[in-house]
Coordinates of C-alpha atoms and ligand atoms in Angstrom, one line a residue:
M1 CA 389.7 119.0 141.9
T2 CA 391.4 115.7 142.8
S3 CA 390.4 113.8 145.9
N4 CA 393.7 114.6 147.5
R5 CA 393.2 118.3 146.9
R6 CA 389.7 118.1 148.2
R7 CA 390.8 116.3 151.3
S8 CA 393.5 118.8 152.1
L9 CA 391.1 121.7 151.4
S10 CA 388.7 120.1 153.8
T11 CA 391.4 119.8 156.4
A12 CA 392.4 123.4 155.9
L13 CA 388.8 124.5 156.1
T14 CA 388.1 122.4 159.2
S15 CA 390.9 124.0 161.1
A16 CA 390.4 127.5 159.7
L17 CA 386.7 127.8 159.9
A18 CA 385.5 124.7 161.6
A19 CA 383.8 124.1 158.3
P20 CA 382.9 121.1 156.3
A21 CA 384.4 118.4 154.2
A22 CA 382.0 118.5 151.3
S23 CA 382.1 118.7 147.7
E24 CA 384.1 120.7 145.2
A25 CA 382.8 123.3 142.8
P26 CA 381.5 121.7 139.6
A27 CA 383.0 121.9 136.1
P28 CA 383.0 125.7 135.7
S29 CA 386.1 127.6 136.8
A30 CA 386.5 128.2 140.5
A31 CA 386.6 131.9 139.7
G32 CA 382.9 131.4 138.9
A33 CA 381.3 134.7 138.3
S34 CA 384.4 136.7 137.9
G35 CA 385.2 138.1 134.4
T36 CA 382.8 139.8 132.2
P37 CA 380.7 137.3 130.3
A38 CA 378.5 138.3 127.4
P39 CA 375.1 139.5 128.5
P40 CA 372.5 136.8 128.3
P41 CA 370.4 136.8 125.1
A42 CA 366.9 138.4 125.6
P43 CA 364.0 136.1 124.6
A44 CA 363.7 136.5 120.8
G45 CA 360.1 135.3 120.8
P46 CA 357.9 132.9 122.6
A47 CA 359.4 129.7 124.0
Q48 CA 357.7 126.4 123.0
V49 CA 357.2 123.8 125.6
T50 CA 355.7 120.6 124.4
V51 CA 354.2 118.2 126.9
D52 CA 352.9 114.7 126.0
L53 CA 350.2 114.5 128.6
D54 CA 349.4 110.8 127.8
Q55 CA 353.0 109.6 128.0
G56 CA 353.5 109.1 131.7
G57 CA 356.8 107.4 132.4
D58 CA 358.8 106.7 135.5
T59 CA 357.3 107.5 138.8
I60 CA 358.8 110.6 140.5
S61 CA 359.5 109.2 144.0
R62 CA 358.1 111.5 146.6
H63 CA 361.3 110.9 148.4
V64 CA 363.2 113.2 146.1
Y65 CA 361.5 115.9 148.1
G66 CA 363.2 114.7 151.2
H67 CA 364.9 116.7 153.9
F68 CA 368.0 116.7 156.1
A69 CA 368.5 117.8 159.7
E70 CA 371.9 117.6 161.2
H71 CA 373.2 118.5 164.7
L72 CA 374.8 121.6 163.1
G73 CA 374.4 125.2 164.2
R74 CA 370.8 126.1 165.0
C75 CA 369.1 123.3 163.0
I76 CA 368.2 120.7 165.6
Y77 CA 368.6 123.0 168.7
E78 CA 366.5 126.2 168.3
G79 CA 365.3 125.1 164.9
F80 CA 363.4 122.0 165.7
F81 CA 364.0 121.4 169.4
V82 CA 363.6 124.1 172.1
G83 CA 362.8 121.9 175.1
E84 CA 359.6 121.6 177.1
D85 CA 360.4 124.7 179.1
S86 CA 360.6 127.0 176.2
E87 CA 358.1 129.9 175.9
L88 CA 357.6 128.9 172.3
P89 CA 354.6 126.6 171.8
N90 CA 356.0 123.1 171.6
T91 CA 355.1 119.5 171.9
R92 CA 357.5 117.6 174.1
G93 CA 360.1 120.2 173.2
I94 CA 359.5 120.3 169.5
R95 CA 358.4 123.6 168.0
D96 CA 354.7 123.5 166.9
D97 CA 355.1 126.2 164.3
V98 CA 358.0 124.4 162.6
V99 CA 356.1 121.2 162.6
A100 CA 353.0 122.9 161.1
A101 CA 354.9 124.6 158.4
L102 CA 356.7 121.4 157.4
R103 CA 353.5 119.3 157.5
A104 CA 352.2 121.6 154.8
L105 CA 355.0 120.4 152.6
Q106 CA 354.2 116.7 153.1
V107 CA 357.8 116.0 153.9
P108 CA 358.4 112.4 152.7
N109 CA 361.5 111.6 154.8
L110 CA 363.9 113.2 157.1
R111 CA 367.6 112.4 157.3
W112 CA 369.4 112.6 160.7
P113 CA 371.7 113.0 162.6
G114 CA 374.3 114.0 159.9
G115 CA 376.2 114.6 157.7
C116 CA 379.7 114.7 159.2
F117 CA 378.1 114.6 162.6
A118 CA 376.8 111.1 162.0
D119 CA 380.3 109.6 161.9
E120 CA 381.0 111.0 165.4
Y121 CA 377.6 110.2 166.9
H122 CA 377.2 107.3 169.4
W123 CA 373.5 106.7 169.6
K124 CA 373.5 105.2 173.1
D125 CA 374.7 108.6 174.4
G126 CA 371.3 110.0 173.2
V127 CA 368.9 107.7 175.0
G128 CA 367.7 107.4 178.6
P129 CA 367.1 110.2 181.1
R130 CA 368.3 113.5 179.6
E131 CA 370.1 114.6 182.7
E132 CA 372.2 111.5 182.6
R133 CA 373.2 111.7 179.0
P134 CA 376.9 112.2 178.4
R135 CA 378.2 115.2 176.6
M136 CA 380.4 115.3 173.5
V137 CA 382.2 117.9 171.3
N138 CA 380.6 118.6 167.9
S139 CA 384.0 119.0 166.4
H140 CA 382.8 119.5 162.8
W141 CA 380.3 122.2 163.5
G142 CA 381.5 125.1 165.7
D143 CA 383.4 122.9 168.2
V144 CA 380.5 123.3 170.5
V145 CA 379.4 121.0 173.3
E146 CA 376.5 118.7 172.4
D147 CA 374.5 117.6 175.4
N148 CA 372.6 114.9 173.6
S149 CA 369.3 116.1 174.7
F150 CA 367.9 115.5 171.3
G151 CA 368.5 111.8 170.6
T152 CA 366.7 108.8 169.1
H153 CA 363.4 109.1 170.9
E154 CA 363.2 112.8 170.2
F155 CA 364.0 112.3 166.5
M156 CA 361.4 109.5 166.1
D157 CA 358.9 111.8 168.0
L158 CA 359.7 114.5 165.4
V159 CA 359.2 112.0 162.6
E160 CA 355.8 111.1 163.9
L161 CA 354.7 114.7 164.5
L162 CA 355.7 115.5 160.9
G163 CA 354.0 112.5 159.5
T164 CA 357.2 111.6 157.7
E165 CA 359.6 108.6 157.3
A166 CA 362.9 108.2 159.1
Y167 CA 366.2 108.1 157.3
V168 CA 368.7 107.3 160.1
N169 CA 372.4 107.8 159.2
G170 CA 374.7 105.4 161.1
N171 CA 378.3 105.8 162.1
V172 CA 381.0 104.0 160.2
G173 CA 383.9 106.5 160.6
S174 CA 384.2 106.2 164.4
G175 CA 381.5 103.6 165.3
T176 CA 381.5 99.9 165.5
V177 CA 379.6 97.3 163.6
Q178 CA 377.9 96.2 166.9
E179 CA 376.8 99.8 167.6
M180 CA 375.1 100.1 164.2
S181 CA 373.6 96.6 164.5
E182 CA 372.2 97.4 168.0
W183 CA 370.8 100.8 166.8
I184 CA 368.5 99.2 164.2
E185 CA 367.5 96.5 166.7
Y186 CA 366.7 99.2 169.3
L187 CA 364.6 101.1 166.7
T188 CA 362.7 98.4 165.0
R189 CA 362.6 95.1 167.1
S190 CA 359.3 94.2 168.7
D191 CA 360.1 91.2 171.0
D192 CA 362.1 91.0 174.2
S193 CA 365.5 91.2 172.6
P194 CA 368.2 93.1 174.6
M195 CA 367.8 96.3 172.5
A196 CA 364.0 96.2 172.4
A197 CA 364.0 95.8 176.2
L198 CA 366.3 98.8 176.5
R199 CA 364.0 100.9 174.3
R200 CA 361.1 99.8 176.5
S201 CA 362.9 100.8 179.6
N202 CA 363.4 104.2 178.1
G203 CA 359.7 104.6 177.7
R204 CA 358.8 103.4 174.2
D205 CA 357.0 100.1 173.9
E206 CA 356.2 99.8 170.2
P207 CA 359.0 99.6 167.7
W208 CA 359.3 102.3 165.2
T209 CA 359.4 102.0 161.4
V210 CA 362.8 102.9 159.9
P211 CA 362.7 102.5 156.1
F212 CA 366.1 104.1 155.3
F213 CA 369.4 103.7 157.0
G214 CA 372.7 105.3 155.9
I215 CA 376.0 103.4 156.2
G216 CA 378.2 106.3 157.1
N217 CA 378.6 109.6 155.4
E218 CA 381.2 111.2 153.0
A219 CA 383.6 108.3 153.8
W220 CA 386.0 110.0 151.3
G221 CA 386.3 113.0 153.7
C222 CA 384.8 113.7 157.2
G223 CA 383.5 110.2 157.4
G224 CA 386.9 108.6 157.6
N225 CA 389.1 109.8 154.8
M226 CA 388.9 106.4 153.1
S227 CA 389.6 105.2 149.6
A228 CA 386.5 104.0 147.7
E229 CA 387.9 100.4 147.8
A230 CA 388.4 100.5 151.6
Y231 CA 385.0 102.0 152.2
A232 CA 383.2 99.5 149.9
D233 CA 384.5 96.6 152.0
L234 CA 383.2 98.4 155.2
A235 CA 379.9 99.2 153.6
R236 CA 379.3 95.5 152.8
Q237 CA 380.3 94.5 156.4
Y238 CA 378.4 97.2 158.3
S239 CA 375.2 96.9 156.2
T240 CA 375.2 93.1 156.7
Y241 CA 374.3 93.7 160.3
V242 CA 371.7 96.3 159.7
R243 CA 369.0 93.6 159.9
D244 CA 365.4 93.7 158.8
H245 CA 363.7 93.1 162.2
A246 CA 360.1 92.5 162.9
G247 CA 358.9 93.1 159.3
N248 CA 360.8 96.4 159.1
E249 CA 362.3 96.5 155.6
V250 CA 365.4 98.7 155.5
T251 CA 366.8 100.4 152.4
R252 CA 370.5 100.6 153.2
I253 CA 372.2 103.5 151.6
A254 CA 376.0 103.3 151.1
A255 CA 377.9 106.6 151.5
G256 CA 378.6 107.7 148.0
A257 CA 380.5 110.1 145.9
H258 CA 380.5 113.8 145.6
D259 CA 380.2 115.7 142.4
G260 CA 381.7 113.9 139.4
D261 CA 383.6 111.2 141.2
T262 CA 382.1 108.3 139.2
H263 CA 385.0 106.1 140.3
W264 CA 383.5 106.0 143.8
T265 CA 380.1 105.0 142.4
E266 CA 381.7 102.4 140.2
V267 CA 383.6 100.8 143.1
L268 CA 380.4 100.6 145.2
M269 CA 378.4 99.1 142.3
R270 CA 381.1 96.6 141.7
A271 CA 381.1 95.7 145.4
L272 CA 377.5 94.6 145.1
G273 CA 378.4 91.8 142.6
D274 CA 375.3 90.0 141.7
G275 CA 373.5 91.1 144.9
L276 CA 371.3 93.9 143.6
G277 CA 368.3 95.2 145.5
R278 CA 366.5 92.5 147.4
Q279 CA 367.2 88.9 146.6
A280 CA 364.4 86.5 145.6
D281 CA 365.0 84.5 148.8
G282 CA 364.3 87.6 150.8
D283 CA 367.9 88.1 151.9
P284 CA 368.8 91.7 151.3
A285 CA 371.9 92.6 149.3
P286 CA 374.5 94.5 151.4
F287 CA 373.0 97.8 150.4
Q288 CA 370.1 98.9 148.1
A289 CA 371.2 102.4 147.2
V290 CA 374.3 104.6 146.9
S291 CA 374.4 108.3 147.7
L292 CA 375.8 111.4 146.0
H293 CA 376.4 114.9 147.3
Y294 CA 376.4 118.0 145.3
Y295 CA 376.4 121.6 146.4
T296 CA 375.9 124.9 144.4
M297 CA 378.1 127.9 145.0
T298 CA 379.5 130.6 142.8
G299 CA 383.1 130.7 144.0
P300 CA 385.7 128.5 145.6
W301 CA 385.4 127.0 149.1
T302 CA 387.3 129.8 150.6
D303 CA 384.8 132.4 149.2
K304 CA 381.6 130.7 148.1
G305 CA 379.7 133.9 147.5
S306 CA 377.2 135.9 149.5
A307 CA 373.6 134.7 149.8
T308 CA 372.1 138.1 149.3
E309 CA 374.7 140.4 147.7
F310 CA 375.4 139.1 144.2
T311 CA 375.8 140.5 140.7
E312 CA 373.8 139.5 137.7
D313 CA 376.7 137.3 136.6
E314 CA 376.6 135.5 139.9
W315 CA 372.9 134.9 139.4
Y316 CA 373.6 133.1 136.2
A317 CA 376.7 131.4 137.6
A318 CA 374.6 129.9 140.4
L319 CA 371.8 128.7 138.0
S320 CA 374.4 127.3 135.7
R321 CA 376.0 125.4 138.5
A322 CA 372.6 124.2 139.7
S323 CA 371.8 122.9 136.2
Y324 CA 375.0 120.9 136.3
I325 CA 373.1 118.4 138.5
D326 CA 371.4 117.1 135.4
E327 CA 374.8 116.0 133.9
L328 CA 376.0 114.6 137.3
L329 CA 372.8 112.5 137.7
A330 CA 373.3 111.2 134.1
R331 CA 377.0 110.4 134.6
H332 CA 376.4 108.5 137.9
S333 CA 373.3 106.7 136.4
T334 CA 375.3 105.6 133.4
V335 CA 377.8 103.9 135.6
M336 CA 375.1 102.3 137.6
D337 CA 373.3 101.2 134.5
R338 CA 376.4 99.1 133.5
Y339 CA 376.1 97.0 136.7
D340 CA 372.4 97.3 137.3
P341 CA 370.5 97.6 134.0
Y342 CA 367.1 96.9 135.7
R343 CA 367.6 99.7 138.2
K344 CA 367.2 97.8 141.4
V345 CA 369.8 100.0 143.1
G346 CA 368.7 103.5 143.9
L347 CA 370.7 106.7 143.6
V348 CA 370.2 108.9 146.6
L349 CA 371.3 112.6 146.4
D350 CA 371.1 112.9 150.1
E351 CA 372.8 116.3 150.3
W352 CA 372.2 119.1 147.8
G353 CA 371.5 122.8 147.7
T354 CA 373.2 126.2 147.9
W355 CA 376.2 126.7 150.1
W356 CA 377.0 130.4 150.6
N357 CA 379.3 132.3 152.9
V358 CA 377.7 132.5 156.3
E359 CA 375.8 135.6 157.2
P360 CA 378.1 138.3 158.6
G361 CA 378.5 138.1 162.3
T362 CA 377.3 134.5 162.6
N363 CA 379.4 131.5 163.7
P364 CA 381.3 130.3 160.7
G365 CA 380.8 126.7 161.9
F366 CA 377.0 127.1 162.0
L367 CA 376.4 127.6 158.2
Y368 CA 373.6 130.0 158.6
Q369 CA 372.7 131.8 155.3
Q370 CA 369.9 133.8 153.9
N371 CA 367.7 132.4 151.2
T372 CA 366.6 134.5 148.2
L373 CA 364.7 134.1 144.9
R374 CA 368.0 132.8 143.5
D375 CA 367.9 129.9 145.9
A376 CA 364.3 129.2 144.8
L377 CA 365.4 128.9 141.2
V378 CA 368.3 126.7 142.2
A379 CA 365.8 124.4 143.8
S380 CA 363.4 124.4 140.8
I381 CA 366.2 123.6 138.4
H382 CA 367.2 120.6 140.6
F383 CA 363.6 119.4 140.7
D384 CA 363.3 119.5 136.9
A385 CA 366.5 117.3 136.8
F386 CA 365.1 115.0 139.5
H387 CA 362.0 114.5 137.4
R388 CA 364.0 113.7 134.3
H389 CA 366.0 111.1 136.2
A390 CA 363.0 109.6 138.0
G391 CA 363.9 106.1 136.8
R392 CA 367.1 106.0 138.9
L393 CA 366.8 108.7 141.5
L394 CA 365.2 107.1 144.6
M395 CA 365.6 110.0 147.0
A396 CA 367.1 113.5 147.5
N397 CA 367.5 115.5 150.7
I398 CA 368.0 119.2 150.7
A399 CA 370.6 120.5 153.0
Q400 CA 369.2 121.5 155.4
T401 CA 365.7 122.0 156.7
V402 CA 366.0 124.7 159.3
N403 CA 368.6 127.5 159.8
V404 CA 371.4 125.7 158.0
L405 CA 372.5 126.1 154.3
Q406 CA 369.5 126.2 151.9
A407 CA 366.8 126.1 154.5
M408 CA 363.0 126.0 154.3
I409 CA 362.7 127.8 157.5
L410 CA 364.8 130.5 159.3
T411 CA 364.2 131.3 162.9
D412 CA 365.2 134.5 164.6
P413 CA 367.9 133.8 167.3
E414 CA 366.5 136.5 169.6
T415 CA 362.7 136.2 169.2
G416 CA 362.3 132.8 167.7
A417 CA 360.1 134.3 164.9
L418 CA 359.8 131.9 162.0
V419 CA 360.2 132.9 158.3
L420 CA 359.4 130.6 155.4
T421 CA 362.0 131.0 152.7
P422 CA 361.6 131.2 148.9
T423 CA 362.9 127.6 148.7
Y424 CA 360.1 126.5 151.0
H425 CA 357.6 127.9 148.5
V426 CA 359.1 125.9 145.6
F427 CA 358.7 122.7 147.7
A428 CA 355.1 123.6 148.4
M429 CA 354.3 124.5 144.8
N430 CA 355.8 121.1 143.7
A431 CA 353.9 118.8 146.0
G432 CA 351.8 117.7 143.1
H433 CA 354.8 116.0 141.6
H434 CA 355.2 113.6 144.5
D435 CA 354.7 110.0 143.2
A436 CA 353.4 111.3 139.9
A437 CA 354.5 109.9 136.5
A438 CA 357.1 112.0 134.8
L439 CA 355.9 113.4 131.4
P440 CA 358.1 114.0 128.4
V441 CA 358.8 117.7 128.0
H442 CA 360.5 119.3 125.1
V443 CA 361.7 123.0 125.4
S444 CA 362.5 124.9 122.3
L445 CA 363.8 128.5 122.6
P446 CA 364.1 130.9 119.7
E447 CA 367.4 132.4 121.1
A448 CA 370.7 130.8 121.9
A449 CA 371.4 129.6 125.4
A450 CA 373.4 131.9 127.6
S451 CA 377.1 131.1 127.9
V452 CA 378.1 130.9 131.5
D453 CA 381.5 129.8 132.7
G454 CA 382.0 127.9 129.4
R455 CA 378.7 126.0 129.8
E456 CA 375.4 126.6 128.0
L457 CA 372.5 127.6 130.1
P458 CA 369.1 127.7 128.4
L459 CA 367.1 130.4 130.1
L460 CA 364.0 128.4 130.6
S461 CA 363.8 125.2 132.6
A462 CA 360.7 122.9 132.6
S463 CA 359.3 119.6 133.7
A464 CA 355.9 118.0 134.1
S465 CA 354.1 115.0 135.7
T466 CA 350.7 113.4 135.8
K467 CA 348.7 111.8 138.6
D468 CA 345.0 111.2 139.3
G469 CA 343.6 112.7 136.2
S470 CA 345.6 115.9 136.4
A471 CA 349.0 117.2 135.4
L472 CA 351.4 119.7 136.9
V473 CA 353.8 121.7 134.7
S474 CA 356.8 123.5 136.2
L475 CA 358.4 126.5 134.5
S476 CA 361.4 128.5 135.6
N477 CA 362.3 131.7 133.8
L478 CA 366.0 132.0 134.5
H479 CA 366.4 135.4 132.8
A480 CA 367.3 137.9 135.5
T481 CA 365.7 140.9 133.8
E482 CA 363.4 139.8 130.9
S483 CA 359.9 138.4 131.1
R484 CA 359.1 135.4 128.9
T485 CA 356.2 134.2 126.9
V486 CA 355.8 130.4 126.8
V487 CA 353.5 128.5 124.5
L488 CA 352.5 125.3 126.1
D489 CA 351.9 122.7 123.4
L490 CA 349.7 120.3 125.3
R491 CA 349.3 117.0 123.5
G492 CA 347.6 113.7 124.1
A493 CA 344.8 114.7 126.4
E494 CA 342.1 117.3 126.7
V495 CA 342.6 120.0 129.3
T496 CA 339.3 120.9 131.0
A497 CA 340.6 123.4 133.5
H498 CA 343.8 125.1 134.5
S499 CA 345.2 127.3 137.3
G500 CA 348.7 128.6 138.1
Q501 CA 350.9 130.0 140.8
V502 CA 354.0 132.1 140.4
L503 CA 356.9 133.0 142.6
A504 CA 358.6 136.3 141.7
A505 CA 359.8 139.4 143.4
E506 CA 361.0 142.9 143.0
S507 CA 364.6 141.8 142.8
T508 CA 366.6 138.6 142.3
A509 CA 368.0 139.0 145.8
A510 CA 364.6 139.4 147.4
H511 CA 364.2 137.4 150.6
N512 CA 361.8 137.0 153.5
T513 CA 362.4 138.4 157.0
P514 CA 360.3 138.6 160.1
A515 CA 359.5 142.2 159.1
A516 CA 358.7 141.3 155.5
P517 CA 357.7 137.6 155.6
D518 CA 356.0 137.6 152.2
A519 CA 358.5 139.5 150.1
V520 CA 358.8 136.3 148.1
A521 CA 355.6 134.3 148.2
P522 CA 353.5 132.5 145.6
R523 CA 350.6 134.3 144.1
E524 CA 348.0 133.4 141.5
L525 CA 349.4 133.3 138.0
T526 CA 346.9 135.5 136.1
T527 CA 348.7 135.5 132.8
I528 CA 347.5 132.2 131.4
R529 CA 345.6 132.5 128.1
P530 CA 344.1 129.9 125.8
H531 CA 346.3 129.2 122.7
A532 CA 345.6 127.1 119.6
R533 CA 348.0 124.5 120.8
G534 CA 347.1 124.6 124.4
L535 CA 347.9 127.6 126.6
E536 CA 350.1 130.7 126.5
V537 CA 351.7 131.9 129.7
E538 CA 353.6 135.1 130.5
L539 CA 356.3 134.6 133.1
P540 CA 357.9 137.5 134.9
A541 CA 361.7 137.8 134.9
A542 CA 363.4 135.6 137.4
S543 CA 360.4 133.6 138.3
Y544 CA 359.1 130.1 139.0
A545 CA 355.6 129.0 138.0
T546 CA 353.5 125.9 138.3
I547 CA 350.4 125.2 136.1
S548 CA 347.9 122.6 137.2
L549 CA 345.8 121.0 134.5
D550 CA 342.7 119.0 134.9
L551 CA 342.6 116.3 132.2
A552 CA 339.5 114.7 130.6
Ligands
LIG1 O1 375.4 119.7 155.1 C1 376.6 120.1 155.7 C2 377.7 119.1 155.5 O2 378.1 119.0 154.2 C3 377.5 117.7 156.0 O3 377.6 117.5 157.3 C4 378.5 116.9 155.2 O4 378.0 115.6 154.9 C5 378.8 117.8 154.0 O5 380.1 118.0 153.9

């Protein structure tokens, strides 16, 4: 889809559904799961997965397990923030149960306030006494009135409660350079500068740490409908004034491309000239990273597919489209390599995940969707790709953490009851990959890959990493109906102990609800056996497993 078509589609969607301005479907046809593809081949024997345990390579940044929380639907309000007067247990208005669940994931960073919302957000409206804060219209998301009761102080409080790091996204589309400059001063300056004094007058003495700052969002669409060239100039200008105050070192993230738009990435890289990363004299280059957005869906924007009611073909279509992320990361990295062979500039996939039709009866502008075992496998496929691209990928942020798109947590609008989604469990099972060294993994299947929408989809995905004398192997059996035997050929180190977990369910559409919160939950993987070359594992159909190894 061309940029122009994408923009007009986004305009049409915005007016028709109050919906977004995000990415196109990937290479496969928009018809996606329609037609009658050949049935996927059944496993013709054990799969061989070779892992070189002594060949630790690039570090998998823990930040690729990052999150995203936008002022959208019930993510911030109801999801995170219920106010001090809520009956739900809370700390200064922030839900205790949500914080506890997310602390268990060791969330490395949280992006806020958008998304499209970021380019309409004026931060000074969200500080000071709540009752005096001006209101605004959240025109992208449901056309609802935003009362600004959750602002900078509340967000930084949430960051501290979660034990995470802040990724604040500034406003280029409708904000000024001064506004952005003053926000970082307000957040991070320690002396008696005007903004530090304003922060103090609003009750916070100490500056906060803000390691990541976004220079606008989706500037090709909802962030201003700009050309790459026009935005690149603004990115240089705005980021110049996002200063490093009081020892706070900011990684500035330029608003990047969506999907396969490598031209956008190229223009941003060219705009950096020789200024890559952080200069020797300490002066930062205009920006240190460029972003990318990619969403998984099985149909066109007008009918993206149901989260829970899908055919077997749509199962494979979703997984095929998820696996396309590997190619996208490779293509954008190749462009970046040409300008930055020593990888000083990071690639930041700060929006990814499934985007389905909203649940029937819910506000189309709130992007509330269920989350099934299929979403879990979409996540595990992404993580395998992230591990393979560890050398360039600095950060990734799933969209979004609570109640929006591919969420970790869904809360009941009536009772507030919290449910952990299958996607949550994949994040939990993968915590051992944070800041571990990626290991070379070779997958060999006895049968041909499935052919889905004209692309090849091998029905086993894998990755591995090592850290602190142990290794973690991730295995996804993408076959909807067939179990799979995997021989793990473990080379280069002695394995002294092993254990495993598996996420599987009765059906591919299984999901968790307040009535059945553990329909999809990890359990011990009891089908690991010794094998002459290492271990042999039996994976259920449509499952995700992690195997932890202690190394001598
Ligand atoms: O995550 C939802 C929306 O998707 C974001 O606001 C926007 O950046 C993208 O189009």
